[in-house]
């Protein structure tokens, strides 16, 4: 993962301004500790902090076309760069970097190049021939990007808010799937897949098509293409369905590859409190697959001690994001200490396939599908933000196969009737994915792992983690403080002591109103959107992003709330469908 900063059209182009740009870019150096670069052209600056993954020896940035009239600073990976180079045979490339192709593509095709890129990316490109520029962000927002405006009329772009918040009058998160063009005067959406309209699809479910999109079919290969690397890598393995499938598919490819640069034994990583569900499940899957597994244990106090640093890095006060980011942040530090720079992770599957436990209560396939669309569109504010910033805080890059554009198109074209959770038919959450990889002849995973109930990452690392956070917040936030929260924080007012505690830390680092506006709000149950809370009357009485708040669905649901919910109306918790799974559950990303 790299860090980028671009300032275009600033009035001041003195040495002092250059020094200021270098100072601000340094705030991103955790993302790219391997090298720093800066290109200055008149009143435009493009800076880069590099994490060397592809072509470590010659791929320093910014990157250029042949005569250096086009300059680009990029954070990301372009998985189809070799295919794209074939379209550019008249061009001379100076590096082996996958990102250099962007400069040459622009020279050949202009602004309409974004949809040609298969990868995760955020970049700013300056065309010095007419001093025009573009900035773009990948389809789902796997890679972070912010845009800001200075009082002098300058336009700013940065990988993280901390690099521009002090110098911009206004700023916001750059929307995923969009391009900013100085020629056309603003933002426009370049990513327009069929599912974006939220119309209910009708393609029949074909398990082999879904499996091939994730694993084998040359056009897709969601996992395999993400093994493109010139440095050591591994897989984050919680023992849940998604991370286990990523590990299983990656391992099969390594075993069949004759040129496994880093050996055929895959490294896997897991973190949790002592005795946590994820540690047990991760070890079980690792033993089954035969990976070289690394377990990291942390204590509740370890996590609490890291909270301020976590919030500084992930730049949010969202409760569930902070809960899940903290163990991921701690694990990333351990991973980097082992010399690993890149990991695969399982984010995205739950949003695409309706894997969160609250989907048990979706009233019909239309609402089910619309909720998955809403969840995918918001990923850049939640799981993508967590996965990227928690790992990049320590110079580790996280890649997410489930958010591959082609896999997403296949999965979102399935008639959502097949995704609906139907216990009477033996269909639990994400049944379409489980069934697609349920291979009797050559199993990817043991049955009980393949069909294990969903566990959110912040729960799977150990239930006492969230309980400990709540206890800590209760000690630092008084009843009076919470009762006056609407006066202290009139925008996106925190409703719990835990939320209040995180908000005070966030405001210390990012005091501007524009910063707090980058964080979404609204009620949530077990990671739902606000709209889905309407699916069950009991949920409005128990708003909490933990999966255990899905009363009557999660087998380790909050016991006190279950008793209380049983008294709410005719739709009691006893009437909710049970999934019949064993009590020893784990899962997660």
Coordinates of C-alpha atoms in Angstrom, one line a residue:
X1 CA 0.0 0.0 0.0
X2 CA 1.3 3.5 -0.9
X3 CA 0.4 7.0 0.1
X4 CA -0.3 9.8 -2.4
X5 CA -0.7 13.5 -2.1
X6 CA -1.4 15.9 -4.9
X7 CA -1.9 19.7 -4.8
X8 CA -2.9 21.3 -8.1
X9 CA -3.3 25.0 -8.9
X10 CA -1.9 26.6 -5.7
X11 CA -0.8 30.2 -5.7
X12 CA 2.3 29.7 -3.7
X13 CA 5.1 27.7 -5.5
X14 CA 8.0 28.8 -3.3
X15 CA 10.5 26.5 -1.6
X16 CA 8.4 26.9 1.6
X17 CA 5.4 25.4 -0.2
X18 CA 7.5 22.5 -1.4
X19 CA 8.7 21.9 2.1
X20 CA 5.1 22.0 3.3
X21 CA 4.1 19.4 0.7
X22 CA 6.9 17.1 1.9
X23 CA 5.9 17.6 5.5
X24 CA 2.3 16.6 4.7
X25 CA 3.3 13.7 2.6
X26 CA 5.4 12.5 5.5
X27 CA 2.1 12.0 7.4
X28 CA 1.4 9.1 4.9
X29 CA 4.8 7.4 5.2
X30 CA 3.4 4.6 7.3
X31 CA 1.6 3.5 4.1
X32 CA 4.7 3.6 2.1
X33 CA 8.0 3.4 4.1
X34 CA 10.2 2.2 1.2
X35 CA 10.7 5.4 -0.8
X36 CA 9.5 8.9 -1.2
X37 CA 9.0 10.9 -4.5
X38 CA 7.8 14.4 -5.4
X39 CA 7.2 15.9 -8.8
X40 CA 6.7 19.7 -9.1
X41 CA 5.5 21.4 -12.2
X42 CA 4.8 25.1 -11.9
X43 CA 1.9 25.3 -9.3
X44 CA 1.2 21.6 -9.2
X45 CA 2.8 19.0 -6.8
X46 CA 2.4 15.2 -7.0
X47 CA 3.9 13.3 -4.0
X48 CA 4.3 9.6 -3.3
X49 CA 5.2 7.4 -0.4
X50 CA 6.0 3.9 -1.7
X51 CA 5.4 0.4 -0.5
X52 CA 7.3 -1.7 -3.0
X53 CA 5.2 -4.8 -4.0
X54 CA 5.8 -5.0 -7.7
X55 CA 9.2 -4.3 -9.2
X56 CA 10.8 -3.1 -5.9
X57 CA 14.0 -2.0 -7.7
X58 CA 12.8 0.4 -10.4
X59 CA 9.1 1.2 -9.7
X60 CA 9.6 4.4 -7.7
X61 CA 6.9 7.1 -8.2
X62 CA 5.7 9.4 -9.5
X63 CA 5.6 7.6 -12.9
X64 CA 5.8 9.1 -16.4
X65 CA 5.2 8.5 -20.1
X66 CA 8.2 8.5 -22.4
X67 CA 8.8 12.3 -22.5
X68 CA 7.6 13.0 -19.0
X69 CA 4.7 15.2 -20.1
X70 CA 2.3 13.0 -18.3
X71 CA 2.9 12.4 -14.6
X72 CA 0.9 10.1 -12.3
X73 CA 1.0 9.2 -8.6
X74 CA -0.7 5.9 -7.8
X75 CA -1.8 3.9 -4.8
X76 CA -2.9 0.5 -5.8
X77 CA -2.4 -2.5 -8.0
X78 CA -3.4 -3.0 -11.6
X79 CA -3.8 -6.7 -12.1
X80 CA -4.3 -6.7 -15.8
X81 CA -1.3 -4.4 -16.5
X82 CA 0.4 -7.0 -18.7
X83 CA -2.7 -7.3 -20.9
X84 CA -2.9 -3.6 -21.2
X85 CA 0.8 -3.3 -22.2
X86 CA -0.1 -5.4 -25.2
X87 CA -2.3 -2.6 -26.4
X88 CA 0.6 -0.2 -26.1
X89 CA 3.3 -1.8 -28.1
X90 CA 4.4 1.6 -29.6
X91 CA 5.1 2.9 -26.1
X92 CA 8.4 2.5 -24.2
X93 CA 8.1 1.5 -20.6
X94 CA 10.8 2.6 -18.1
X95 CA 9.9 0.3 -15.2
X96 CA 8.2 -3.0 -14.4
X97 CA 5.7 -1.3 -12.3
X98 CA 2.1 -2.3 -12.9
X99 CA 1.0 1.3 -12.4
X100 CA 3.1 2.8 -15.1
X101 CA 0.6 1.6 -17.6
X102 CA -1.8 4.3 -16.5
X103 CA 0.4 7.1 -17.9
X104 CA 0.7 5.4 -21.3
X105 CA -3.0 4.5 -21.4
X106 CA -3.9 8.1 -20.8
X107 CA -1.6 9.3 -23.6
X108 CA -3.3 6.8 -26.0
X109 CA -7.0 6.9 -24.9
X110 CA -7.5 10.0 -22.7
X111 CA -9.9 10.2 -19.8
X112 CA -11.9 7.1 -20.8
X113 CA -9.3 4.7 -19.5
X114 CA -10.6 4.0 -16.0
X115 CA -12.9 1.1 -16.8
X116 CA -10.0 -0.6 -18.6
X117 CA -8.2 -1.0 -15.3
X118 CA -8.7 -4.2 -13.4
X119 CA -7.5 -3.6 -9.9
X120 CA -7.7 -1.5 -6.8
X121 CA -6.5 2.0 -7.1
X122 CA -6.5 5.7 -6.4
X123 CA -4.5 8.0 -8.6
X124 CA -3.9 11.6 -9.7
X125 CA -2.6 12.3 -13.2
X126 CA -1.2 15.6 -14.5
X127 CA -1.0 16.3 -18.2
X128 CA 1.6 19.1 -18.4
X129 CA 0.8 19.7 -22.1
X130 CA -2.3 21.6 -21.1
X131 CA -2.1 21.6 -17.3
X132 CA -5.2 19.5 -17.0
X133 CA -5.5 16.7 -14.5
X134 CA -7.7 13.8 -13.5
X135 CA -8.1 11.8 -10.3
X136 CA -9.9 8.5 -10.0
X137 CA -10.8 5.9 -7.4
X138 CA -11.6 2.2 -7.9
X139 CA -15.1 0.8 -8.3
X140 CA -15.9 -0.1 -4.7
X141 CA -13.4 2.1 -2.9
X142 CA -11.0 -0.5 -1.7
X143 CA -8.3 2.1 -1.8
X144 CA -9.0 5.3 0.2
X145 CA -8.9 8.8 -1.4
X146 CA -9.9 12.3 -0.2
X147 CA -10.5 15.5 -2.1
X148 CA -10.2 19.0 -0.7
X149 CA -10.2 22.6 -1.7
X150 CA -7.9 25.4 -0.5
X151 CA -8.8 29.0 0.0
X152 CA -6.4 29.9 -2.9
X153 CA -8.5 27.8 -5.3
X154 CA -6.2 24.8 -5.2
X155 CA -7.5 21.2 -5.4
X156 CA -6.0 18.6 -3.1
X157 CA -6.1 14.8 -3.2
X158 CA -4.7 12.5 -0.5
X159 CA -4.8 8.9 0.5
X160 CA -5.7 9.8 4.1
X161 CA -7.5 12.8 5.6
X162 CA -4.6 13.7 7.9
X163 CA -2.5 14.8 4.9
X164 CA -5.0 17.6 3.8
X165 CA -7.3 18.4 6.6
X166 CA -5.1 21.2 8.1
X167 CA -4.6 23.0 4.8
X168 CA -8.0 22.7 3.1
X169 CA -11.0 24.8 3.8
X170 CA -13.4 22.0 2.8
X171 CA -12.7 18.3 2.1
X172 CA -14.6 15.0 1.8
X173 CA -14.1 11.4 0.9
X174 CA -13.6 10.9 -2.8
X175 CA -16.6 8.8 -3.9
X176 CA -15.7 5.3 -5.2
X177 CA -16.2 4.5 -8.9
X178 CA -15.8 8.2 -9.8
X179 CA -13.4 10.3 -11.8
X180 CA -12.6 14.0 -11.2
X181 CA -11.7 15.9 -14.4
X182 CA -10.4 19.4 -14.5
X183 CA -11.4 19.7 -18.1
X184 CA -15.0 18.7 -17.5
X185 CA -15.2 20.5 -14.2
X186 CA -16.0 18.1 -11.4
X187 CA -16.9 14.5 -10.5
X188 CA -18.6 11.9 -12.6
X189 CA -19.3 8.2 -12.0
X190 CA -17.3 5.9 -14.3
X191 CA -18.5 2.6 -12.7
X192 CA -22.0 1.8 -13.8
X193 CA -22.6 -2.0 -13.3
X194 CA -26.1 -3.5 -13.8
X195 CA -26.6 -4.0 -10.0
X196 CA -26.1 -0.3 -9.2
X197 CA -29.7 0.5 -10.1
X198 CA -30.8 -2.0 -7.4
X199 CA -33.3 -3.6 -9.8
X200 CA -33.9 -7.2 -8.8
X201 CA -31.9 -9.6 -11.1
X202 CA -33.3 -12.9 -12.4
X203 CA -30.3 -15.0 -13.5
X204 CA -30.7 -18.6 -12.2
X205 CA -28.1 -19.7 -9.6
X206 CA -25.4 -21.9 -11.1
X207 CA -22.9 -23.0 -8.4
X208 CA -20.1 -23.8 -11.0
X209 CA -20.3 -20.3 -12.5
X210 CA -20.0 -18.7 -9.1
X211 CA -17.1 -20.9 -8.2
X212 CA -15.2 -20.3 -11.4
X213 CA -15.6 -16.6 -11.1
X214 CA -13.8 -16.8 -7.8
X215 CA -11.2 -19.4 -8.7
X216 CA -10.6 -20.6 -12.2
X217 CA -12.2 -18.9 -15.2
X218 CA -9.4 -17.0 -16.9
X219 CA -11.4 -13.8 -17.3
X220 CA -12.1 -13.8 -13.6
X221 CA -9.7 -15.6 -11.2
X222 CA -10.5 -13.2 -8.3
X223 CA -8.1 -14.9 -6.0
X224 CA -5.3 -15.9 -8.4
X225 CA -4.8 -12.5 -10.0
X226 CA -4.3 -11.0 -6.5
X227 CA -1.3 -13.3 -6.0
X228 CA 0.7 -10.9 -8.3
X229 CA 3.6 -9.9 -6.1
X230 CA 7.4 -9.6 -5.9
X231 CA 7.4 -9.8 -2.1
X232 CA 6.4 -12.3 0.6
X233 CA 2.7 -12.6 1.2
X234 CA 0.1 -14.5 3.2
X235 CA -3.7 -14.8 4.0
X236 CA -5.6 -13.5 7.0
X237 CA -7.4 -16.6 8.2
X238 CA -10.0 -16.2 10.9
X239 CA -11.4 -19.7 10.3
X240 CA -14.6 -18.3 8.9
X241 CA -16.1 -19.2 5.5
X242 CA -14.7 -16.3 3.5
X243 CA -11.1 -16.2 4.7
X244 CA -11.0 -20.0 4.6
X245 CA -12.1 -20.1 1.0
X246 CA -9.5 -17.5 0.0
X247 CA -6.8 -19.5 1.7
X248 CA -8.0 -22.8 0.1
X249 CA -8.1 -21.4 -3.4
X250 CA -4.7 -19.6 -3.0
X251 CA -3.1 -22.7 -1.7
X252 CA -4.4 -24.8 -4.6
X253 CA -2.9 -22.4 -7.0
X254 CA 0.5 -22.3 -5.3
X255 CA 0.6 -26.1 -5.3
X256 CA 0.0 -26.2 -9.0
X257 CA 2.3 -23.4 -9.8
X258 CA 5.8 -24.4 -11.0
X259 CA 7.2 -21.0 -10.1
X260 CA 6.0 -20.4 -6.6
X261 CA 8.5 -17.7 -5.8
X262 CA 8.0 -17.8 -2.1
X263 CA 7.5 -21.5 -1.7
X264 CA 4.4 -23.7 -1.9
X265 CA 3.6 -23.4 1.8
X266 CA 1.1 -20.6 2.3
X267 CA 1.5 -18.4 5.4
X268 CA -1.7 -17.7 7.2
X269 CA -2.4 -15.3 10.1
X270 CA -5.0 -15.1 12.9
X271 CA -5.5 -13.0 16.0
X272 CA -7.7 -13.3 19.0
X273 CA -8.1 -13.2 22.8
X274 CA -6.9 -16.3 24.5
X275 CA -9.5 -19.1 23.8
X276 CA -11.3 -17.0 21.2
X277 CA -13.5 -18.6 18.5
X278 CA -11.3 -17.3 15.7
X279 CA -8.1 -18.7 17.1
X280 CA -9.6 -22.1 17.4
X281 CA -11.3 -22.1 14.0
X282 CA -8.2 -20.5 12.3
X283 CA -6.0 -23.3 13.6
X284 CA -8.4 -26.0 12.5
X285 CA -8.6 -24.7 9.0
X286 CA -4.8 -24.1 8.8
X287 CA -4.2 -27.7 9.9
X288 CA -6.6 -29.0 7.3
X289 CA -5.0 -27.0 4.5
X290 CA -1.5 -27.5 5.7
X291 CA -0.5 -23.8 5.9
X292 CA 2.3 -22.3 7.9
X293 CA 0.0 -20.7 10.5
X294 CA 0.8 -17.8 12.8
X295 CA -1.4 -17.1 15.8
X296 CA -1.3 -13.9 17.7
X297 CA -2.9 -13.3 21.0
X298 CA -3.8 -10.0 22.5
X299 CA -5.5 -8.9 25.7
X300 CA -8.4 -6.5 26.2
X301 CA -5.9 -4.1 27.7
X302 CA -3.6 -4.3 24.7
X303 CA -6.5 -3.3 22.5
X304 CA -7.7 -0.5 24.8
X305 CA -4.2 0.9 24.9
X306 CA -4.1 1.1 21.1
X307 CA -7.5 2.7 20.6
X308 CA -6.2 6.3 20.2
X309 CA -3.6 5.2 17.6
X310 CA -6.2 3.1 15.8
X311 CA -8.6 6.1 15.5
X312 CA -5.8 8.3 14.3
X313 CA -5.0 5.8 11.5
X314 CA -8.4 4.7 10.4
X315 CA -10.0 8.2 10.6
X316 CA -13.4 7.3 11.8
X317 CA -15.5 7.2 15.0
X318 CA -17.8 4.5 13.7
X319 CA -18.2 2.0 16.6
X320 CA -18.1 -1.3 14.7
X321 CA -15.2 -0.2 12.5
X322 CA -13.1 0.7 15.6
X323 CA -14.0 -2.6 17.3
X324 CA -12.9 -4.6 14.3
X325 CA -9.9 -2.4 13.3
X326 CA -8.1 -2.7 16.6
X327 CA -7.2 -6.4 16.5
X328 CA -6.5 -6.1 12.8
X329 CA -4.2 -3.2 13.5
X330 CA -2.3 -5.2 16.2
X331 CA -2.1 -8.2 13.9
X332 CA -0.7 -6.2 11.0
X333 CA 2.2 -5.0 13.2
X334 CA 3.1 -8.6 13.9
X335 CA 2.7 -9.6 10.3
X336 CA 5.1 -6.8 9.2
X337 CA 7.6 -7.9 11.8
X338 CA 7.8 -11.3 10.0
X339 CA 8.8 -9.6 6.7
X340 CA 5.4 -9.9 5.0
X341 CA 4.1 -7.0 2.9
X342 CA 0.9 -8.3 1.3
X343 CA -2.0 -10.3 2.6
X344 CA -5.3 -11.5 1.1
X345 CA -8.4 -10.9 3.1
X346 CA -12.1 -11.9 3.0
X347 CA -13.9 -8.6 3.0
X348 CA -17.0 -8.1 0.8
X349 CA -18.6 -11.5 0.8
X350 CA -21.2 -10.7 3.4
X351 CA -22.3 -7.6 1.7
X352 CA -22.6 -9.3 -1.7
X353 CA -24.3 -12.5 -0.6
X354 CA -26.2 -11.3 2.5
X355 CA -24.0 -13.0 5.0
X356 CA -24.7 -10.9 8.1
X357 CA -27.1 -12.5 10.5
X358 CA -29.7 -9.8 10.3
X359 CA -30.4 -11.0 6.7
X360 CA -32.3 -13.9 8.3
X361 CA -35.2 -11.4 8.8
X362 CA -35.3 -10.0 5.2
X363 CA -39.0 -10.0 4.4
X364 CA -38.6 -10.7 0.6
X365 CA -36.0 -11.0 -2.1
X366 CA -36.5 -7.4 -3.3
X367 CA -35.6 -6.0 0.1
X368 CA -32.8 -8.6 0.5
X369 CA -31.3 -7.5 -2.8
X370 CA -31.7 -3.8 -2.2
X371 CA -29.9 -4.1 1.2
X372 CA -27.0 -5.9 -0.4
X373 CA -26.7 -3.0 -2.9
X374 CA -26.8 -0.5 -0.1
X375 CA -24.1 -2.4 1.8
X376 CA -21.8 -2.7 -1.2
X377 CA -22.1 1.0 -2.0
X378 CA -21.2 1.8 1.6
X379 CA -18.2 -0.5 1.9
X380 CA -15.7 2.3 1.4
X381 CA -16.9 3.8 4.7
X382 CA -16.7 0.6 6.7
X383 CA -14.9 -2.7 5.9
X384 CA -12.8 -1.4 3.0
X385 CA -11.7 1.5 5.2
X386 CA -10.9 -0.9 8.1
X387 CA -9.0 -3.4 6.0
X388 CA -6.9 -0.8 4.2
X389 CA -6.0 1.6 6.9
X390 CA -5.6 -1.0 9.7
X391 CA -3.0 -2.8 7.6
X392 CA -1.4 0.2 5.9
X393 CA -0.7 1.7 9.3
X394 CA 2.2 -0.8 9.4
X395 CA 3.1 -0.8 5.7
X396 CA 1.1 -4.0 4.9
X397 CA -1.2 -4.2 1.8
X398 CA -4.5 -6.0 2.0
X399 CA -6.1 -7.4 -1.1
X400 CA -9.8 -8.4 -1.3
X401 CA -10.7 -11.1 -3.9
X402 CA -14.5 -11.0 -3.1
X403 CA -14.6 -7.4 -4.4
X404 CA -13.2 -8.3 -7.8
X405 CA -15.3 -6.4 -10.4
X406 CA -16.1 -9.5 -12.4
X407 CA -16.9 -11.7 -9.4
X408 CA -19.2 -8.9 -8.2
X409 CA -21.0 -8.8 -11.5
X410 CA -21.6 -12.6 -11.4
X411 CA -22.7 -12.7 -7.8
X412 CA -25.0 -9.7 -8.0
X413 CA -26.7 -11.1 -11.1
X414 CA -28.0 -14.1 -9.3
X415 CA -31.8 -14.1 -8.5
X416 CA -31.8 -13.1 -4.8
X417 CA -34.4 -15.7 -4.1
X418 CA -31.4 -18.1 -4.0
X419 CA -29.6 -16.0 -1.5
X420 CA -32.5 -15.8 0.9
X421 CA -32.0 -17.6 4.2
X422 CA -34.4 -20.5 4.4
X423 CA -33.9 -22.9 7.3
X424 CA -36.6 -25.2 6.1
X425 CA -34.6 -25.8 3.0
X426 CA -31.3 -26.1 4.8
X427 CA -30.1 -22.7 3.4
X428 CA -28.2 -20.6 6.0
X429 CA -26.5 -17.3 5.3
X430 CA -24.3 -17.3 2.1
X431 CA -25.6 -20.7 1.1
X432 CA -25.0 -20.0 -2.5
X433 CA -21.2 -19.6 -1.8
X434 CA -21.1 -22.6 0.6
X435 CA -22.9 -24.8 -1.9
X436 CA -20.6 -23.7 -4.8
X437 CA -17.5 -24.9 -3.0
X438 CA -19.1 -28.0 -1.5
X439 CA -17.0 -30.5 -3.5
X440 CA -17.4 -34.1 -2.4
X441 CA -14.6 -35.5 -4.6
X442 CA -12.0 -32.9 -3.7
X443 CA -13.2 -30.9 -0.7
X444 CA -12.0 -27.4 -0.3
X445 CA -12.9 -27.4 3.4
X446 CA -14.4 -29.7 6.0
X447 CA -18.2 -29.6 6.0
X448 CA -18.6 -28.2 9.5
X449 CA -16.3 -25.3 8.5
X450 CA -18.0 -24.8 5.2
X451 CA -21.3 -24.5 7.0
X452 CA -20.2 -22.6 10.1
X453 CA -22.4 -19.7 11.2
X454 CA -21.3 -16.2 10.4
X455 CA -19.2 -14.4 13.1
X456 CA -18.3 -10.8 12.8
X457 CA -14.5 -10.1 13.1
X458 CA -15.0 -7.9 16.2
X459 CA -16.9 -10.8 17.9
X460 CA -14.8 -13.7 16.6
X461 CA -11.6 -12.4 18.2
X462 CA -13.3 -13.0 21.6
X463 CA -16.7 -11.9 22.9
X464 CA -15.0 -10.2 26.0
X465 CA -13.3 -7.8 23.6
X466 CA -16.5 -5.8 22.9
X467 CA -17.6 -6.2 26.5
X468 CA -14.3 -4.9 27.7
X469 CA -14.6 -1.9 25.4
X470 CA -18.0 -1.0 26.8
X471 CA -16.8 -1.3 30.3
X472 CA -13.8 1.0 29.6
X473 CA -16.1 3.6 28.0
X474 CA -18.4 3.4 30.9
X475 CA -15.6 4.4 33.2
X476 CA -14.6 7.4 31.1
X477 CA -18.0 8.8 30.0
X478 CA -20.5 9.8 32.8
X479 CA -24.3 9.7 32.5
X480 CA -24.3 13.5 32.5
X481 CA -21.8 13.6 29.6
X482 CA -24.0 11.3 27.5
X483 CA -27.2 13.2 28.3
X484 CA -25.6 16.3 27.0
X485 CA -24.1 14.6 23.9
X486 CA -26.6 16.4 21.5
X487 CA -25.2 19.8 22.6
X488 CA -21.5 18.8 22.5
X489 CA -21.9 16.8 19.2
X490 CA -25.0 18.1 17.4
X491 CA -24.0 16.4 14.2
X492 CA -24.1 12.6 14.2
X493 CA -24.7 12.6 18.0
X494 CA -23.3 9.5 19.8
X495 CA -26.0 7.4 21.5
X496 CA -23.9 5.3 23.7
X497 CA -21.0 5.8 26.0
X498 CA -18.7 3.8 23.8
X499 CA -19.6 5.9 20.8
X500 CA -19.1 9.1 22.8
X501 CA -15.7 7.9 23.9
X502 CA -14.5 7.2 20.4
X503 CA -15.9 10.6 19.2
X504 CA -13.9 12.6 21.7
X505 CA -10.7 10.9 20.5
X506 CA -11.6 11.5 16.8
X507 CA -12.4 15.2 17.4
X508 CA -9.0 15.6 19.1
X509 CA -7.2 14.5 15.9
X510 CA -9.7 15.8 13.4
X511 CA -11.6 18.8 14.8
X512 CA -13.0 20.3 11.6
X513 CA -16.7 19.8 10.7
X514 CA -15.7 18.5 7.3
X515 CA -13.8 15.6 9.0
X516 CA -16.8 14.5 11.1
X517 CA -19.0 14.6 8.0
X518 CA -16.9 11.9 6.4
X519 CA -18.2 9.3 8.9
X520 CA -21.7 7.8 8.3
X521 CA -24.3 7.7 11.1
X522 CA -27.7 6.2 11.7
X523 CA -29.1 3.2 13.6
X524 CA -27.7 -0.3 13.0
X525 CA -28.3 -3.8 14.1
X526 CA -25.5 -6.4 13.6
X527 CA -24.0 -4.2 10.9
X528 CA -27.2 -3.5 9.0
X529 CA -28.1 -0.3 7.3
X530 CA -30.7 1.9 9.0
X531 CA -33.4 0.7 6.5
X532 CA -32.9 -2.9 7.5
X533 CA -33.5 -2.1 11.2
X534 CA -37.2 -1.9 10.2
X535 CA -37.3 -5.6 9.5
X536 CA -37.8 -6.6 13.1
X537 CA -39.6 -4.6 15.8
X538 CA -37.3 -6.0 18.6
X539 CA -34.2 -4.6 16.9
X540 CA -35.0 -0.9 17.5
X541 CA -34.8 -1.8 21.3
X542 CA -31.3 -3.3 20.9
X543 CA -29.3 -1.2 18.5
X544 CA -25.7 -2.5 18.4
X545 CA -23.5 -3.4 15.5
X546 CA -22.3 -6.7 17.0
X547 CA -23.6 -9.9 15.4
X548 CA -24.7 -11.0 18.9
X549 CA -27.4 -8.2 18.7
X550 CA -29.2 -10.4 16.0
X551 CA -31.4 -11.8 18.7
X552 CA -32.7 -15.3 18.1
X553 CA -30.3 -15.8 15.2
X554 CA -26.8 -15.7 16.7
X555 CA -26.5 -18.7 19.1
X556 CA -24.4 -16.5 21.5
X557 CA -26.8 -13.5 21.3
X558 CA -26.9 -11.1 24.2
X559 CA -28.8 -13.0 26.9
X560 CA -30.3 -10.1 28.7
X561 CA -31.6 -8.5 25.5
X562 CA -33.2 -11.8 24.5
X563 CA -35.2 -11.9 27.6
X564 CA -36.3 -8.4 27.2
X565 CA -37.1 -8.8 23.5
X566 CA -39.4 -11.8 24.3
X567 CA -41.7 -9.3 25.8
X568 CA -42.0 -7.0 22.8
X569 CA -45.1 -7.7 20.8
X570 CA -46.2 -10.8 19.0
X571 CA -43.0 -10.9 17.0
X572 CA -41.0 -12.4 19.9
X573 CA -37.6 -13.9 19.7
X574 CA -39.0 -17.3 20.2
X575 CA -40.7 -17.0 16.8
X576 CA -37.5 -16.3 15.0
X577 CA -36.1 -19.1 12.8
X578 CA -33.2 -21.1 14.2
X579 CA -30.5 -22.4 11.9
X580 CA -29.8 -25.6 13.6
X581 CA -26.1 -25.1 13.7
X582 CA -23.8 -26.4 16.4
X583 CA -23.0 -24.1 19.3
X584 CA -19.3 -24.1 18.6
X585 CA -19.5 -21.4 16.0
X586 CA -16.9 -19.1 14.5
X587 CA -16.5 -17.5 11.1
X588 CA -16.0 -13.9 10.1
X589 CA -14.2 -12.4 7.2

